[in-house]
Amino acid sequence: MLSKKTKYAIKALVMLGKNMDQPPMQIARIAEDERIPKKFLEQILLDLRNAGYLYSKKGAGGGYSLNKDPKDIFLVDILRITDGPIAMVPCASIKFYHKCEECHDEVTCGIRKAFIEVRDASLKVLGETSVADIINKEKTPISVV
Amino acid sequence: MLSKKTKYAIKALVMLGKNMDQPPMQIARIAEDERIPKKFLEQILLDLRNAGYLYSKKGAGGGYSLNKDPKDIFLVDILRITDGPIAMVPCASIKFYHKCEECHDEVTCGIRKAFIEVRDASLKVLGETSVADIINKEKTPISVV
DNA sequence: TTAATAGACTACTAAATCTATATACTTTAT
DNA sequence: ATAAAGTATATAGATTTAGTAGTCTATTAA
């Protein structure tokens, strides 16, 4: 499951993505609209800013705006900033790899191989879906579960 | 990330899958071989047993064995018993669906739609990979990351 | 029929992580 | 100067995960 942190991060980015030509948007505004605890959101936006995805301006009339085109911000990027690894086992992670302590032999481990396949499957979708795509999906009111 | 519980469950099932024609295997044996805390493993095996995947026998000469063909036990089944939902957001879950509290409109939510796609991608692999497949993968020592 | 073996079940604790809040500080516009 | 708004760090509370302990029940074999 995604942490709330990640969910909030995506929501904020989507909101800012819809606000592209407008002046910067304040944390308080995003927090209210998306029902996110303001102080928690502050931390999250800071992380996204420090990772280069947001531009921020202090002082009166300040706020946050996207620092990249919504087409160029992918779910996988956000998840890696806020939640860390995409893979379900550390030994199958690309960016956060580390050995499983109990593992006997990683090279032959069938579990690892299976979860590398799982990782690749979800990575494909996460790496192809951008903030812009999410905004677009909201315009199509047909839900297919 | 998988919980240790789930990882241990998979390891135990794989070990029992390799032991098909043998007499039942004791918890202590599995725990030692796979470096799993014994009492913790007891609970896990109980869950798997109660879900119908294992057969157990008490008393001297007792132990655990698989109650199904390794070909018919899929990763998705195990994950759902030990970790719960496959989806990364509750509103995209098939078996553990529930609404996100902060959500304004689930029907149009682009985040939900995106994560339904993620879910389907990982579900495909998890639903196709069996304990037998994992055992087979261990026989092929070529690792492709 | 008793002792030893091994799982079943319940309760509990410790540690880690996640979520949220508090406080103090810096920058900017007016 | 003052108010707006982000920056940064610390900390508290809640939840989840991991692991432990103890007792009960069933089975086998001497």
Coordinates of C-alpha atoms (C1' of nucleotides) in Angstrom, one line a residue:
Chain A
M1 CA 0.0 0.0 0.0
L2 CA 1.1 3.5 -0.7
S3 CA 1.8 5.6 2.3
K4 CA -0.4 8.6 2.9
K5 CA 2.7 10.7 2.3
T6 CA 2.9 9.4 -1.3
K7 CA -0.8 9.7 -1.9
Y8 CA -0.7 13.3 -0.7
A9 CA 2.3 14.0 -2.8
I10 CA 0.6 12.8 -6.0
K11 CA -2.5 14.8 -5.1
A12 CA -0.5 17.9 -4.7
L13 CA 1.4 17.4 -7.9
V14 CA -1.8 16.8 -9.8
M15 CA -3.4 19.9 -8.3
L16 CA -0.3 22.0 -9.2
G17 CA -0.3 20.4 -12.7
K18 CA -3.8 21.8 -13.3
N19 CA -2.5 25.2 -12.1
M20 CA 0.3 25.6 -14.5
D21 CA -0.3 29.1 -15.9
Q22 CA -1.5 30.5 -12.6
P23 CA 0.6 32.2 -9.9
P24 CA 2.1 29.9 -7.3
M25 CA -0.4 28.1 -5.1
Q26 CA -0.1 28.2 -1.3
I27 CA 0.3 25.1 0.9
A28 CA -2.8 26.1 2.8
R29 CA -4.9 26.1 -0.3
I30 CA -3.7 22.7 -1.4
A31 CA -4.1 21.3 2.1
E32 CA -7.7 22.5 2.3
D33 CA -8.8 21.4 -1.1
E34 CA -7.3 18.0 -0.8
R35 CA -8.0 17.5 2.9
I36 CA -4.4 17.0 3.8
P37 CA -3.0 18.1 7.2
K38 CA -1.2 21.3 6.4
K39 CA 2.0 20.7 8.4
F40 CA 2.4 17.2 7.0
L41 CA 1.9 18.6 3.5
E42 CA 4.6 21.1 4.1
Q43 CA 7.2 18.4 4.7
I44 CA 6.1 16.5 1.6
L45 CA 6.3 19.5 -0.7
L46 CA 9.7 20.3 0.7
D47 CA 10.9 16.8 -0.3
L48 CA 9.5 17.2 -3.8
R49 CA 11.1 20.6 -4.0
N50 CA 14.5 19.3 -2.9
A51 CA 14.2 16.6 -5.5
G52 CA 13.7 19.3 -8.1
Y53 CA 10.1 18.7 -9.0
L54 CA 8.7 21.9 -7.4
Y55 CA 9.6 25.5 -7.5
S56 CA 8.8 27.5 -4.3
K57 CA 8.6 31.2 -3.5
K58 CA 8.7 32.5 0.0
G59 CA 6.9 35.6 1.4
A60 CA 3.6 37.2 0.5
G61 CA 2.3 36.1 -2.8
G62 CA 4.6 33.1 -2.7
G63 CA 3.7 29.4 -2.9
Y64 CA 4.5 26.4 -4.9
S65 CA 4.4 25.6 -8.6
L66 CA 5.6 22.7 -10.8
N67 CA 9.2 22.9 -11.9
K68 CA 8.7 20.5 -14.7
D69 CA 6.2 19.8 -17.4
P70 CA 3.4 17.5 -16.0
K71 CA 4.2 15.2 -18.9
D72 CA 7.7 14.7 -17.5
I73 CA 6.8 13.8 -13.9
F74 CA 6.1 10.1 -13.6
L75 CA 4.5 8.1 -10.8
V76 CA 7.7 6.1 -10.4
D77 CA 9.7 9.3 -9.7
I78 CA 7.2 10.4 -7.0
L79 CA 7.1 6.9 -5.4
R80 CA 10.8 6.7 -5.2
I81 CA 11.0 10.1 -3.4
T82 CA 8.3 9.5 -0.9
D83 CA 8.0 5.7 -0.4
G84 CA 11.4 4.5 -1.7
P85 CA 11.7 1.2 -3.5
I86 CA 9.2 0.0 -6.2
A87 CA 10.2 -3.7 -5.8
M88 CA 8.5 -5.8 -3.1
V89 CA 11.7 -7.4 -1.9
P90 CA 15.0 -5.4 -1.3
C91 CA 17.0 -7.8 -3.4
A92 CA 14.9 -7.0 -6.4
S93 CA 15.1 -3.3 -6.1
I94 CA 16.9 -1.2 -8.7
K95 CA 17.4 2.0 -6.8
F96 CA 17.3 0.7 -3.2
Y97 CA 18.9 -2.7 -3.6
H98 CA 20.1 -4.5 -0.6
K99 CA 20.6 -8.2 0.3
C100 CA 17.9 -10.1 2.3
E101 CA 19.7 -11.1 5.5
E102 CA 18.2 -14.6 5.6
C103 CA 19.0 -15.4 2.0
H104 CA 21.2 -18.3 1.2
D105 CA 22.0 -17.7 -2.4
E106 CA 20.7 -14.7 -4.2
V107 CA 21.8 -15.8 -7.6
T108 CA 19.6 -18.8 -7.6
C109 CA 16.8 -17.5 -5.4
G110 CA 13.5 -18.2 -7.2
I111 CA 11.6 -15.8 -5.0
R112 CA 13.9 -13.0 -6.1
K113 CA 13.5 -13.9 -9.8
A114 CA 9.7 -13.9 -9.5
F115 CA 9.7 -10.5 -7.8
I116 CA 12.0 -9.0 -10.4
E117 CA 9.2 -9.9 -12.8
V118 CA 6.6 -8.3 -10.6
R119 CA 8.8 -5.3 -10.3
D120 CA 9.2 -4.9 -14.0
A121 CA 5.5 -5.2 -14.6
S122 CA 4.6 -2.5 -12.2
L123 CA 7.6 -0.4 -13.2
K124 CA 6.3 -0.3 -16.7
V125 CA 3.0 1.3 -15.7
L126 CA 4.5 3.5 -13.1
G127 CA 7.2 4.7 -15.5
E128 CA 4.8 5.5 -18.3
T129 CA 2.1 7.2 -16.2
S130 CA 2.7 11.0 -15.8
V131 CA 1.0 13.7 -13.8
A132 CA -0.4 14.9 -17.1
D133 CA -1.9 11.4 -17.8
I134 CA -3.6 11.4 -14.4
I135 CA -5.1 14.8 -15.1
N136 CA -6.3 13.5 -18.4
K137 CA -7.9 10.4 -16.8
E138 CA -10.0 12.7 -14.7
K139 CA -11.6 14.1 -17.8
T140 CA -12.8 10.6 -18.8
P141 CA -15.6 9.8 -16.4
I142 CA -15.9 6.1 -17.4
S143 CA -14.5 3.9 -14.7
V144 CA -13.4 0.4 -15.6
V145 CA -12.5 -1.7 -12.6
Chain B
M1 CA 7.7 -4.0 0.4
L2 CA 6.6 -7.5 1.4
S3 CA 6.3 -8.1 5.1
K4 CA 8.7 -10.6 6.5
K5 CA 5.6 -12.7 7.3
T6 CA 4.9 -13.0 3.6
K7 CA 8.5 -13.7 2.7
Y8 CA 8.7 -16.4 5.3
A9 CA 5.4 -17.9 4.1
I10 CA 6.7 -18.1 0.5
K11 CA 10.0 -19.7 1.7
A12 CA 8.1 -22.3 3.7
L13 CA 5.8 -23.1 0.9
V14 CA 8.7 -23.5 -1.5
M15 CA 10.5 -25.7 0.9
L16 CA 7.4 -27.9 1.4
G17 CA 6.9 -27.9 -2.3
K18 CA 10.4 -29.5 -2.7
N19 CA 9.4 -32.1 -0.1
M20 CA 6.3 -33.4 -1.8
D21 CA 6.8 -37.1 -1.6
Q22 CA 8.5 -37.0 1.8
P23 CA 6.9 -37.4 5.3
P24 CA 5.6 -34.2 6.8
M25 CA 8.3 -31.6 7.7
Q26 CA 8.5 -30.1 11.2
I27 CA 8.3 -26.4 11.8
A28 CA 11.6 -26.5 13.6
R29 CA 13.3 -27.9 10.5
I30 CA 11.9 -25.2 8.2
A31 CA 12.7 -22.5 10.7
E32 CA 16.3 -23.6 11.0
D33 CA 16.9 -24.2 7.3
E34 CA 15.3 -20.9 6.3
R35 CA 16.5 -18.9 9.3
I36 CA 13.1 -18.0 10.4
P37 CA 12.1 -17.4 14.1
K38 CA 10.3 -20.6 15.0
K39 CA 7.4 -19.2 16.9
F40 CA 6.8 -16.6 14.3
L41 CA 6.8 -19.3 11.6
E42 CA 4.3 -21.3 13.6
Q43 CA 1.7 -18.5 13.3
I44 CA 2.4 -18.1 9.6
L45 CA 2.0 -21.8 8.9
L46 CA -1.2 -21.8 10.9
D47 CA -2.6 -19.1 8.7
L48 CA -1.7 -21.0 5.6
R49 CA -3.2 -24.1 7.0
N50 CA -6.4 -22.4 7.9
A51 CA -6.6 -21.0 4.4
G52 CA -6.4 -24.6 3.1
Y53 CA -2.9 -24.5 1.6
L54 CA -1.2 -26.8 4.2
Y55 CA -2.0 -30.1 5.8
S56 CA -0.7 -30.5 9.4
K57 CA -0.3 -33.5 11.7
K58 CA 0.2 -33.2 15.4
G59 CA 2.3 -35.5 17.6
A60 CA 5.4 -37.5 17.1
G61 CA 6.2 -37.9 13.4
G62 CA 3.9 -35.0 12.7
G63 CA 4.6 -31.8 10.8
Y64 CA 3.4 -29.9 7.8
S65 CA 3.0 -30.7 4.1
L66 CA 1.4 -29.0 1.2
N67 CA -2.3 -29.6 0.7
K68 CA -2.3 -28.6 -2.9
D69 CA -0.1 -29.2 -6.0
P70 CA 2.7 -26.6 -6.0
K71 CA 1.5 -25.7 -9.5
D72 CA -1.8 -24.5 -8.0
I73 CA -0.5 -22.2 -5.3
F74 CA 0.1 -18.8 -6.7
L75 CA 2.0 -15.8 -5.3
V76 CA -1.2 -13.8 -5.3
D77 CA -2.9 -16.3 -3.0
I78 CA -0.1 -16.2 -0.5
L79 CA 0.2 -12.4 -0.5
R80 CA -3.5 -12.0 0.0
I81 CA -3.4 -14.3 3.1
T82 CA -0.4 -12.8 4.7
D83 CA -0.2 -9.2 3.5
G84 CA -3.7 -8.5 2.3
P85 CA -4.4 -6.2 -0.7
I86 CA -2.3 -6.3 -3.9
A87 CA -3.3 -2.8 -5.0
M88 CA -1.4 0.2 -3.7
V89 CA -4.5 2.2 -2.9
P90 CA -7.5 0.8 -1.1
C91 CA -9.9 2.1 -3.7
A92 CA -8.2 0.1 -6.4
S93 CA -8.2 -3.2 -4.4
I94 CA -10.3 -6.1 -5.6
K95 CA -10.4 -8.2 -2.5
F96 CA -9.9 -5.5 0.1
Y97 CA -11.6 -2.5 -1.4
H98 CA -12.5 0.5 0.7
K99 CA -12.9 4.1 -0.1
C100 CA -10.1 6.6 0.5
E101 CA -11.5 9.0 3.2
E102 CA -10.1 12.1 1.7
C103 CA -11.3 11.3 -1.8
H104 CA -13.7 13.8 -3.5
D105 CA -15.0 11.6 -6.4
E106 CA -13.8 8.1 -6.8
V107 CA -15.5 7.7 -10.2
T108 CA -13.4 10.4 -11.8
C109 CA -10.2 10.0 -9.7
G110 CA -7.3 9.8 -12.0
I111 CA -5.0 8.4 -9.3
R112 CA -7.3 5.5 -8.8
K113 CA -7.4 4.8 -12.5
A114 CA -3.7 4.8 -12.7
F115 CA -3.3 2.5 -9.8
I116 CA -5.9 0.1 -11.2
E117 CA -3.5 -0.3 -14.1
V118 CA -0.6 -0.8 -11.8
R119 CA -2.6 -3.4 -9.9
D120 CA -3.5 -5.3 -13.1
A121 CA 0.1 -5.3 -14.2
S122 CA 1.4 -6.8 -11.0
L123 CA -1.6 -9.1 -10.6
K124 CA -0.9 -10.6 -13.9
V125 CA 2.6 -11.8 -12.8
L126 CA 1.5 -12.7 -9.2
G127 CA -1.4 -14.6 -10.5
E128 CA 0.6 -16.6 -13.0
T129 CA 3.6 -17.4 -10.8
S130 CA 3.2 -20.6 -8.7
V131 CA 5.3 -22.2 -6.1
A132 CA 6.2 -24.8 -8.7
D133 CA 7.5 -21.9 -10.9
I134 CA 9.6 -20.6 -8.1
I135 CA 11.1 -24.0 -7.5
N136 CA 11.9 -24.2 -11.3
K137 CA 13.5 -20.8 -11.3
E138 CA 16.0 -22.0 -8.7
K139 CA 17.2 -24.6 -11.2
T140 CA 18.2 -22.0 -13.7
P141 CA 21.3 -20.3 -12.3
I142 CA 21.3 -17.5 -14.8
S143 CA 20.2 -14.3 -13.1
V144 CA 18.9 -11.4 -15.2
V145 CA 18.3 -8.2 -13.3
Chain C
dT1 C1' -0.9 -45.6 30.3
dT2 C1' 2.7 -42.7 30.4
dA3 C1' 6.3 -39.9 28.3
dA4 C1' 7.8 -37.5 24.4
dT5 C1' 6.7 -35.1 20.3
dA6 C1' 4.7 -31.7 17.7
dG7 C1' 1.2 -28.6 16.3
dA8 C1' -2.9 -25.1 18.0
dC9 C1' -4.2 -21.2 20.2
dT10 C1' -4.1 -16.9 22.9
dA11 C1' -1.9 -13.2 24.8
dC12 C1' 1.6 -10.1 25.2
dT13 C1' 5.8 -7.1 24.4
dA14 C1' 9.2 -4.6 21.8
dA15 C1' 10.7 -2.2 18.0
dA16 C1' 10.0 0.2 13.9
dT17 C1' 7.5 3.1 11.1
dC18 C1' 4.0 6.4 9.8
dT19 C1' 1.3 10.3 10.6
dA20 C1' 0.8 14.4 12.5
dT21 C1' 1.9 18.5 15.3
dA22 C1' 4.9 22.1 17.5
dT23 C1' 8.3 25.5 17.4
dA24 C1' 11.5 28.6 15.8
dC25 C1' 13.6 30.7 11.8
dT26 C1' 14.2 32.9 7.0
dT27 C1' 12.7 35.3 3.0
dT28 C1' 9.8 38.5 0.5
dA29 C1' 6.1 41.9 -0.7
dT30 C1' 3.9 45.9 0.6
Chain D
dA1 C1' 8.0 47.4 10.0
dT2 C1' 4.7 43.9 9.4
dA3 C1' 2.4 40.1 7.6
dA4 C1' 2.6 36.3 4.5
dA5 C1' 4.6 32.2 3.3
dG6 C1' 8.0 28.7 3.0
dT7 C1' 12.3 26.1 5.7
dA8 C1' 13.9 23.2 9.1
dT9 C1' 14.1 20.3 13.0
dA10 C1' 12.2 18.0 16.8
dT11 C1' 8.9 15.5 19.0
dA12 C1' 4.6 13.1 20.2
dG13 C1' 1.1 9.8 19.2
dA14 C1' -0.8 6.0 16.7
dT15 C1' -0.4 2.0 14.2
dT16 C1' 1.8 -2.0 12.4
dT17 C1' 5.2 -5.5 12.4
dA18 C1' 8.0 -8.8 14.4
dG19 C1' 8.9 -11.7 17.7
dT20 C1' 8.2 -14.2 22.4
dA21 C1' 5.9 -16.9 26.0
dG22 C1' 2.9 -20.1 27.9
dT23 C1' -0.6 -23.3 27.9
dC24 C1' -3.5 -26.6 25.6
dT25 C1' -4.5 -30.6 22.5
dA26 C1' -3.5 -34.5 19.6
dT27 C1' -0.5 -38.4 18.2
dT28 C1' 2.9 -41.9 18.6
dA29 C1' 5.5 -45.3 20.7
dA30 C1' 7.6 -47.6 24.6

